[in-house]
Amino acid sequence: MGQKINPISFRLKTHPHSQEWLSSWYASKSKYKKILLEDYKLREMLQKRLNSAGVVSIRIERSTKKIKLILVVSRPGLVIGRGGKELENLKNEVQKITHKKGVKTSIDIQVEEFKNVDLSAKLIAEKISYQLAKRMPYRRVVLNAIEKAMTAGVKGIKVILSGRINGAEISRREKFHQGQVPLSTIKARIDYAEVPCLTRSGYIGVKVYLCLTS
């Protein structure tokens, strides 16, 4: 079972130290789809706008007249800006997406720093994707990422590349693995991310599994 579904959703709220929901709110049946679409647009906008800041996760918490965004990034200075100018611009962008006629919504944005980039599956996958797009040797790129993650203190890491690797005529799938990544063990804290990489030959899918605690 652990091999066939998203390892993060598989572990949501199974025990006290498991993953938290990235969206926390309640809505009626009539409003649910609108708020869900709004969440998607918010995440898409924030990911594009803050791409250089190294976004690890975006948590959205909603109440009746308030939206709270918790942004976990590796470079918080780029999000806040000088004197908080960039943060204010970001609030205005969020306000445009969430604005409703006759309702004033309060926007609260919290920025948290993620200190070690080698402990985030998303940042590792994005780095591998960027380097593959620059036509760097894929084995060197992946093995270097694995070495840095193991040095940072993870229990295990698994990287899967699939597509026209190295510009090959026929697409294939390659796995790189070090340490322990127990996907069927619910108590294990697994971080997971998948990022597409557009090369000259076509797309290469990059999947990264990190075992933070076993």
mmCIF file of C-alpha atoms in Angstrom:
data_model
loop_
_atom_site.group_PDB
_atom_site.id
_atom_site.type_symbol
_atom_site.label_atom_id
_atom_site.label_comp_id
_atom_site.label_asym_id
_atom_site.label_seq_id
_atom_site.Cartn_x
_atom_site.Cartn_y
_atom_site.Cartn_z
ATOM 1 C CA MET A 1 0.000 0.000 0.000
ATOM 2 C CA GLY A 2 2.783 2.426 0.905
ATOM 3 C CA GLN A 3 4.291 2.028 -2.576
ATOM 4 C CA LYS A 4 1.120 3.008 -4.438
ATOM 5 C CA ILE A 5 -0.142 6.257 -2.885
ATOM 6 C CA ASN A 6 1.282 9.632 -1.919
ATOM 7 C CA PRO A 7 3.349 8.987 1.253
ATOM 8 C CA ILE A 8 2.304 12.311 2.806
ATOM 9 C CA SER A 9 -1.467 11.802 2.438
ATOM 10 C CA PHE A 10 -0.974 8.204 3.653
ATOM 11 C CA ARG A 11 0.314 9.563 6.984
ATOM 12 C CA LEU A 12 -2.004 12.525 7.584
ATOM 13 C CA LYS A 13 -3.062 12.650 11.252
ATOM 14 C CA THR A 14 -2.295 9.001 11.973
ATOM 15 C CA HIS A 15 -0.320 9.799 15.155
ATOM 16 C CA PRO A 16 0.799 12.947 17.089
ATOM 17 C CA HIS A 17 4.041 13.427 15.100
ATOM 18 C CA SER A 18 2.533 12.892 11.636
ATOM 19 C CA GLN A 19 2.069 15.391 8.825
ATOM 20 C CA GLU A 20 -0.287 18.363 9.215
ATOM 21 C CA TRP A 21 -2.951 19.343 6.682
ATOM 22 C CA LEU A 22 -1.714 22.102 4.356
ATOM 23 C CA SER A 23 -5.207 23.615 4.188
ATOM 24 C CA SER A 24 -7.285 24.050 7.355
ATOM 25 C CA TRP A 25 -10.868 25.317 6.965
ATOM 26 C CA TYR A 26 -14.511 24.277 6.837
ATOM 27 C CA ALA A 27 -17.085 25.043 4.111
ATOM 28 C CA SER A 28 -20.590 24.024 3.136
ATOM 29 C CA LYS A 29 -21.189 21.923 0.017
ATOM 30 C CA SER A 30 -22.114 24.987 -2.050
ATOM 31 C CA LYS A 31 -18.944 26.914 -1.128
ATOM 32 C CA TYR A 32 -16.459 24.040 -0.956
ATOM 33 C CA LYS A 33 -15.485 23.939 -4.641
ATOM 34 C CA LYS A 34 -15.052 27.742 -4.802
ATOM 35 C CA ILE A 35 -12.719 27.817 -1.793
ATOM 36 C CA LEU A 36 -10.804 24.784 -3.060
ATOM 37 C CA LEU A 37 -10.237 26.514 -6.427
ATOM 38 C CA GLU A 38 -9.197 29.682 -4.574
ATOM 39 C CA ASP A 39 -6.637 27.683 -2.582
ATOM 40 C CA TYR A 40 -5.245 26.242 -5.817
ATOM 41 C CA LYS A 41 -4.916 29.704 -7.386
ATOM 42 C CA LEU A 42 -3.234 31.043 -4.237
ATOM 43 C CA ARG A 43 -0.664 28.231 -4.183
ATOM 44 C CA GLU A 44 0.027 28.597 -7.911
ATOM 45 C CA MET A 45 0.536 32.370 -7.599
ATOM 46 C CA LEU A 46 2.721 32.096 -4.479
ATOM 47 C CA GLN A 47 4.875 29.325 -5.993
ATOM 48 C CA LYS A 48 5.552 31.374 -9.149
ATOM 49 C CA ARG A 49 6.124 34.659 -7.324
ATOM 50 C CA LEU A 50 8.337 33.203 -4.581
ATOM 51 C CA ASN A 51 10.181 30.620 -6.674
ATOM 52 C CA SER A 52 13.570 32.253 -5.991
ATOM 53 C CA ALA A 53 12.901 32.215 -2.229
ATOM 54 C CA GLY A 54 12.892 28.391 -2.082
ATOM 55 C CA VAL A 55 9.307 27.576 -1.040
ATOM 56 C CA VAL A 56 9.146 24.459 1.148
ATOM 57 C CA SER A 57 5.437 24.549 2.042
ATOM 58 C CA ILE A 58 2.392 26.841 1.962
ATOM 59 C CA ARG A 59 -0.203 26.391 4.715
ATOM 60 C CA ILE A 60 -3.604 28.062 4.426
ATOM 61 C CA GLU A 61 -5.867 28.584 7.456
ATOM 62 C CA ARG A 62 -9.276 30.218 7.028
ATOM 63 C CA SER A 63 -11.921 31.598 9.375
ATOM 64 C CA THR A 64 -15.038 33.645 8.581
ATOM 65 C CA LYS A 65 -13.300 36.912 7.704
ATOM 66 C CA LYS A 66 -9.621 36.044 7.945
ATOM 67 C CA ILE A 67 -7.099 34.147 5.843
ATOM 68 C CA LYS A 68 -3.789 33.157 7.396
ATOM 69 C CA LEU A 69 -0.911 32.069 5.158
ATOM 70 C CA ILE A 70 2.136 30.374 6.671
ATOM 71 C CA LEU A 71 5.012 30.386 4.185
ATOM 72 C CA VAL A 72 7.988 28.158 4.963
ATOM 73 C CA VAL A 73 10.902 29.272 2.777
ATOM 74 C CA SER A 74 14.683 28.886 2.735
ATOM 75 C CA ARG A 75 15.305 32.607 2.006
ATOM 76 C CA PRO A 76 12.755 34.676 3.985
ATOM 77 C CA GLY A 77 14.501 37.980 3.186
ATOM 78 C CA LEU A 78 13.324 37.740 -0.439
ATOM 79 C CA VAL A 79 9.707 37.345 0.706
ATOM 80 C CA ILE A 80 9.714 40.171 3.249
ATOM 81 C CA GLY A 81 11.811 42.670 1.277
ATOM 82 C CA ARG A 82 13.355 45.895 2.517
ATOM 83 C CA GLY A 83 11.109 47.395 5.186
ATOM 84 C CA GLY A 84 8.445 44.758 4.492
ATOM 85 C CA LYS A 85 7.680 46.207 1.053
ATOM 86 C CA GLU A 86 7.579 42.853 -0.756
ATOM 87 C CA LEU A 87 5.305 41.418 1.943
ATOM 88 C CA GLU A 88 2.804 44.246 1.416
ATOM 89 C CA ASN A 89 2.849 43.667 -2.355
ATOM 90 C CA LEU A 90 2.237 39.982 -1.701
ATOM 91 C CA LYS A 91 -0.762 40.790 0.514
ATOM 92 C CA ASN A 92 -2.228 42.893 -2.307
ATOM 93 C CA GLU A 93 -1.827 39.992 -4.750
ATOM 94 C CA VAL A 94 -3.549 37.631 -2.303
ATOM 95 C CA GLN A 95 -6.327 40.189 -1.765
ATOM 96 C CA LYS A 96 -7.058 40.246 -5.517
ATOM 97 C CA ILE A 97 -7.573 36.473 -5.579
ATOM 98 C CA THR A 98 -9.624 36.252 -2.358
ATOM 99 C CA HIS A 99 -11.657 39.483 -2.726
ATOM 100 C CA LYS A 100 -15.432 39.048 -2.374
ATOM 101 C CA LYS A 101 -18.044 41.751 -2.918
ATOM 102 C CA GLY A 102 -19.340 43.234 0.331
ATOM 103 C CA VAL A 103 -16.935 41.202 2.485
ATOM 104 C CA LYS A 104 -13.659 42.559 3.859
ATOM 105 C CA THR A 105 -11.169 39.751 4.333
ATOM 106 C CA SER A 106 -8.184 40.191 6.644
ATOM 107 C CA ILE A 107 -4.942 38.761 5.234
ATOM 108 C CA ASP A 108 -2.252 37.575 7.650
ATOM 109 C CA ILE A 109 1.028 36.276 6.178
ATOM 110 C CA GLN A 110 3.646 34.608 8.367
ATOM 111 C CA VAL A 111 7.078 33.809 6.978
ATOM 112 C CA GLU A 112 9.118 31.013 8.565
ATOM 113 C CA GLU A 113 12.704 30.137 7.723
ATOM 114 C CA PHE A 114 13.672 26.597 6.708
ATOM 115 C CA LYS A 115 17.343 26.460 7.624
ATOM 116 C CA ASN A 116 18.654 23.259 6.020
ATOM 117 C CA VAL A 117 17.712 22.962 2.332
ATOM 118 C CA ASP A 118 19.010 19.376 2.208
ATOM 119 C CA LEU A 119 16.206 18.243 4.542
ATOM 120 C CA SER A 120 13.399 19.209 2.157
ATOM 121 C CA ALA A 121 12.318 16.791 -0.592
ATOM 122 C CA LYS A 122 10.772 19.650 -2.565
ATOM 123 C CA LEU A 123 13.934 21.760 -2.614
ATOM 124 C CA ILE A 124 16.088 18.740 -3.504
ATOM 125 C CA ALA A 125 13.732 17.784 -6.366
ATOM 126 C CA GLU A 126 13.678 21.372 -7.677
ATOM 127 C CA LYS A 127 17.478 21.540 -7.577
ATOM 128 C CA ILE A 128 17.815 18.231 -9.461
ATOM 129 C CA SER A 129 15.243 19.419 -12.019
ATOM 130 C CA TYR A 130 17.103 22.717 -12.538
ATOM 131 C CA GLN A 131 20.464 20.988 -13.023
ATOM 132 C CA LEU A 132 19.014 18.424 -15.460
ATOM 133 C CA ALA A 133 17.503 21.272 -17.490
ATOM 134 C CA LYS A 134 21.028 22.768 -17.665
ATOM 135 C CA ARG A 135 22.156 19.458 -19.238
ATOM 136 C CA MET A 136 24.394 18.386 -16.360
ATOM 137 C CA PRO A 137 25.211 14.627 -16.092
ATOM 138 C CA TYR A 138 22.200 13.081 -14.344
ATOM 139 C CA ARG A 139 24.146 10.521 -12.291
ATOM 140 C CA ARG A 140 26.472 13.150 -10.860
ATOM 141 C CA VAL A 141 23.517 15.448 -10.072
ATOM 142 C CA VAL A 142 21.502 12.756 -8.264
ATOM 143 C CA LEU A 143 24.426 11.190 -6.380
ATOM 144 C CA ASN A 144 25.558 14.642 -5.232
ATOM 145 C CA ALA A 145 22.033 15.392 -3.925
ATOM 146 C CA ILE A 146 21.917 12.029 -2.111
ATOM 147 C CA GLU A 147 25.321 12.606 -0.502
ATOM 148 C CA LYS A 148 24.320 16.073 0.760
ATOM 149 C CA ALA A 149 21.021 14.778 2.173
ATOM 150 C CA MET A 150 22.714 11.905 4.027
ATOM 151 C CA THR A 151 25.325 14.323 5.416
ATOM 152 C CA ALA A 152 22.492 16.596 6.612
ATOM 153 C CA GLY A 153 21.180 13.732 8.752
ATOM 154 C CA VAL A 154 18.321 11.982 6.940
ATOM 155 C CA LYS A 155 17.780 8.273 7.634
ATOM 156 C CA GLY A 156 17.383 7.481 3.949
ATOM 157 C CA ILE A 157 16.673 8.955 0.523
ATOM 158 C CA LYS A 158 15.230 7.596 -2.713
ATOM 159 C CA VAL A 159 15.287 9.444 -6.054
ATOM 160 C CA ILE A 160 13.385 8.256 -9.123
ATOM 161 C CA LEU A 161 13.913 9.701 -12.603
ATOM 162 C CA SER A 162 11.544 8.767 -15.427
ATOM 163 C CA GLY A 163 11.435 9.941 -19.024
ATOM 164 C CA ARG A 164 14.005 10.534 -21.765
ATOM 165 C CA ILE A 165 16.944 10.543 -19.387
ATOM 166 C CA ASN A 166 20.128 11.954 -20.907
ATOM 167 C CA GLY A 167 18.235 12.563 -24.183
ATOM 168 C CA ALA A 168 17.766 8.834 -24.892
ATOM 169 C CA GLU A 169 15.458 7.782 -27.740
ATOM 170 C CA ILE A 170 13.435 5.468 -25.492
ATOM 171 C CA SER A 171 12.143 6.679 -22.127
ATOM 172 C CA ARG A 172 13.127 4.710 -19.051
ATOM 173 C CA ARG A 173 12.969 4.790 -15.272
ATOM 174 C CA GLU A 174 15.983 4.839 -12.954
ATOM 175 C CA LYS A 175 16.059 4.581 -9.166
ATOM 176 C CA PHE A 176 18.767 5.792 -6.797
ATOM 177 C CA HIS A 177 18.582 4.738 -3.170
ATOM 178 C CA GLN A 178 20.602 5.095 0.025
ATOM 179 C CA GLY A 179 19.675 4.363 3.632
ATOM 180 C CA GLN A 180 16.194 3.276 4.757
ATOM 181 C CA VAL A 181 12.942 4.631 3.274
ATOM 182 C CA PRO A 182 10.141 2.474 4.817
ATOM 183 C CA LEU A 183 7.082 3.602 2.822
ATOM 184 C CA SER A 184 4.742 1.069 4.445
ATOM 185 C CA THR A 185 5.690 2.053 8.000
ATOM 186 C CA ILE A 186 3.174 4.709 9.024
ATOM 187 C CA LYS A 187 5.220 5.895 12.017
ATOM 188 C CA ALA A 188 8.135 6.806 9.732
ATOM 189 C CA ARG A 189 8.203 10.513 8.884
ATOM 190 C CA ILE A 190 8.500 10.679 5.098
ATOM 191 C CA ASP A 191 8.878 13.862 3.071
ATOM 192 C CA TYR A 192 7.963 13.531 -0.605
ATOM 193 C CA ALA A 193 7.971 15.744 -3.688
ATOM 194 C CA GLU A 194 7.635 15.332 -7.435
ATOM 195 C CA VAL A 195 8.830 17.998 -9.871
ATOM 196 C CA PRO A 196 8.756 17.946 -13.699
ATOM 197 C CA CYS A 197 11.887 18.917 -15.620
ATOM 198 C CA LEU A 198 11.542 20.191 -19.194
ATOM 199 C CA THR A 199 14.666 19.346 -21.193
ATOM 200 C CA ARG A 200 15.332 19.740 -24.916
ATOM 201 C CA SER A 201 14.373 16.102 -25.460
ATOM 202 C CA GLY A 202 11.148 16.264 -23.426
ATOM 203 C CA TYR A 203 9.943 15.975 -19.848
ATOM 204 C CA ILE A 204 11.764 14.079 -17.104
ATOM 205 C CA GLY A 205 9.844 13.372 -13.925
ATOM 206 C CA VAL A 206 11.809 13.768 -10.668
ATOM 207 C CA LYS A 207 10.525 12.096 -7.485
ATOM 208 C CA VAL A 208 12.292 12.429 -4.138
ATOM 209 C CA TYR A 209 11.500 10.490 -0.948
ATOM 210 C CA LEU A 210 13.218 11.484 2.310
ATOM 211 C CA CYS A 211 13.013 9.487 5.533
ATOM 212 C CA LEU A 212 13.477 12.054 8.324
ATOM 213 C CA THR A 213 12.695 9.738 11.247
ATOM 214 C CA SER A 214 12.160 5.997 11.231
#
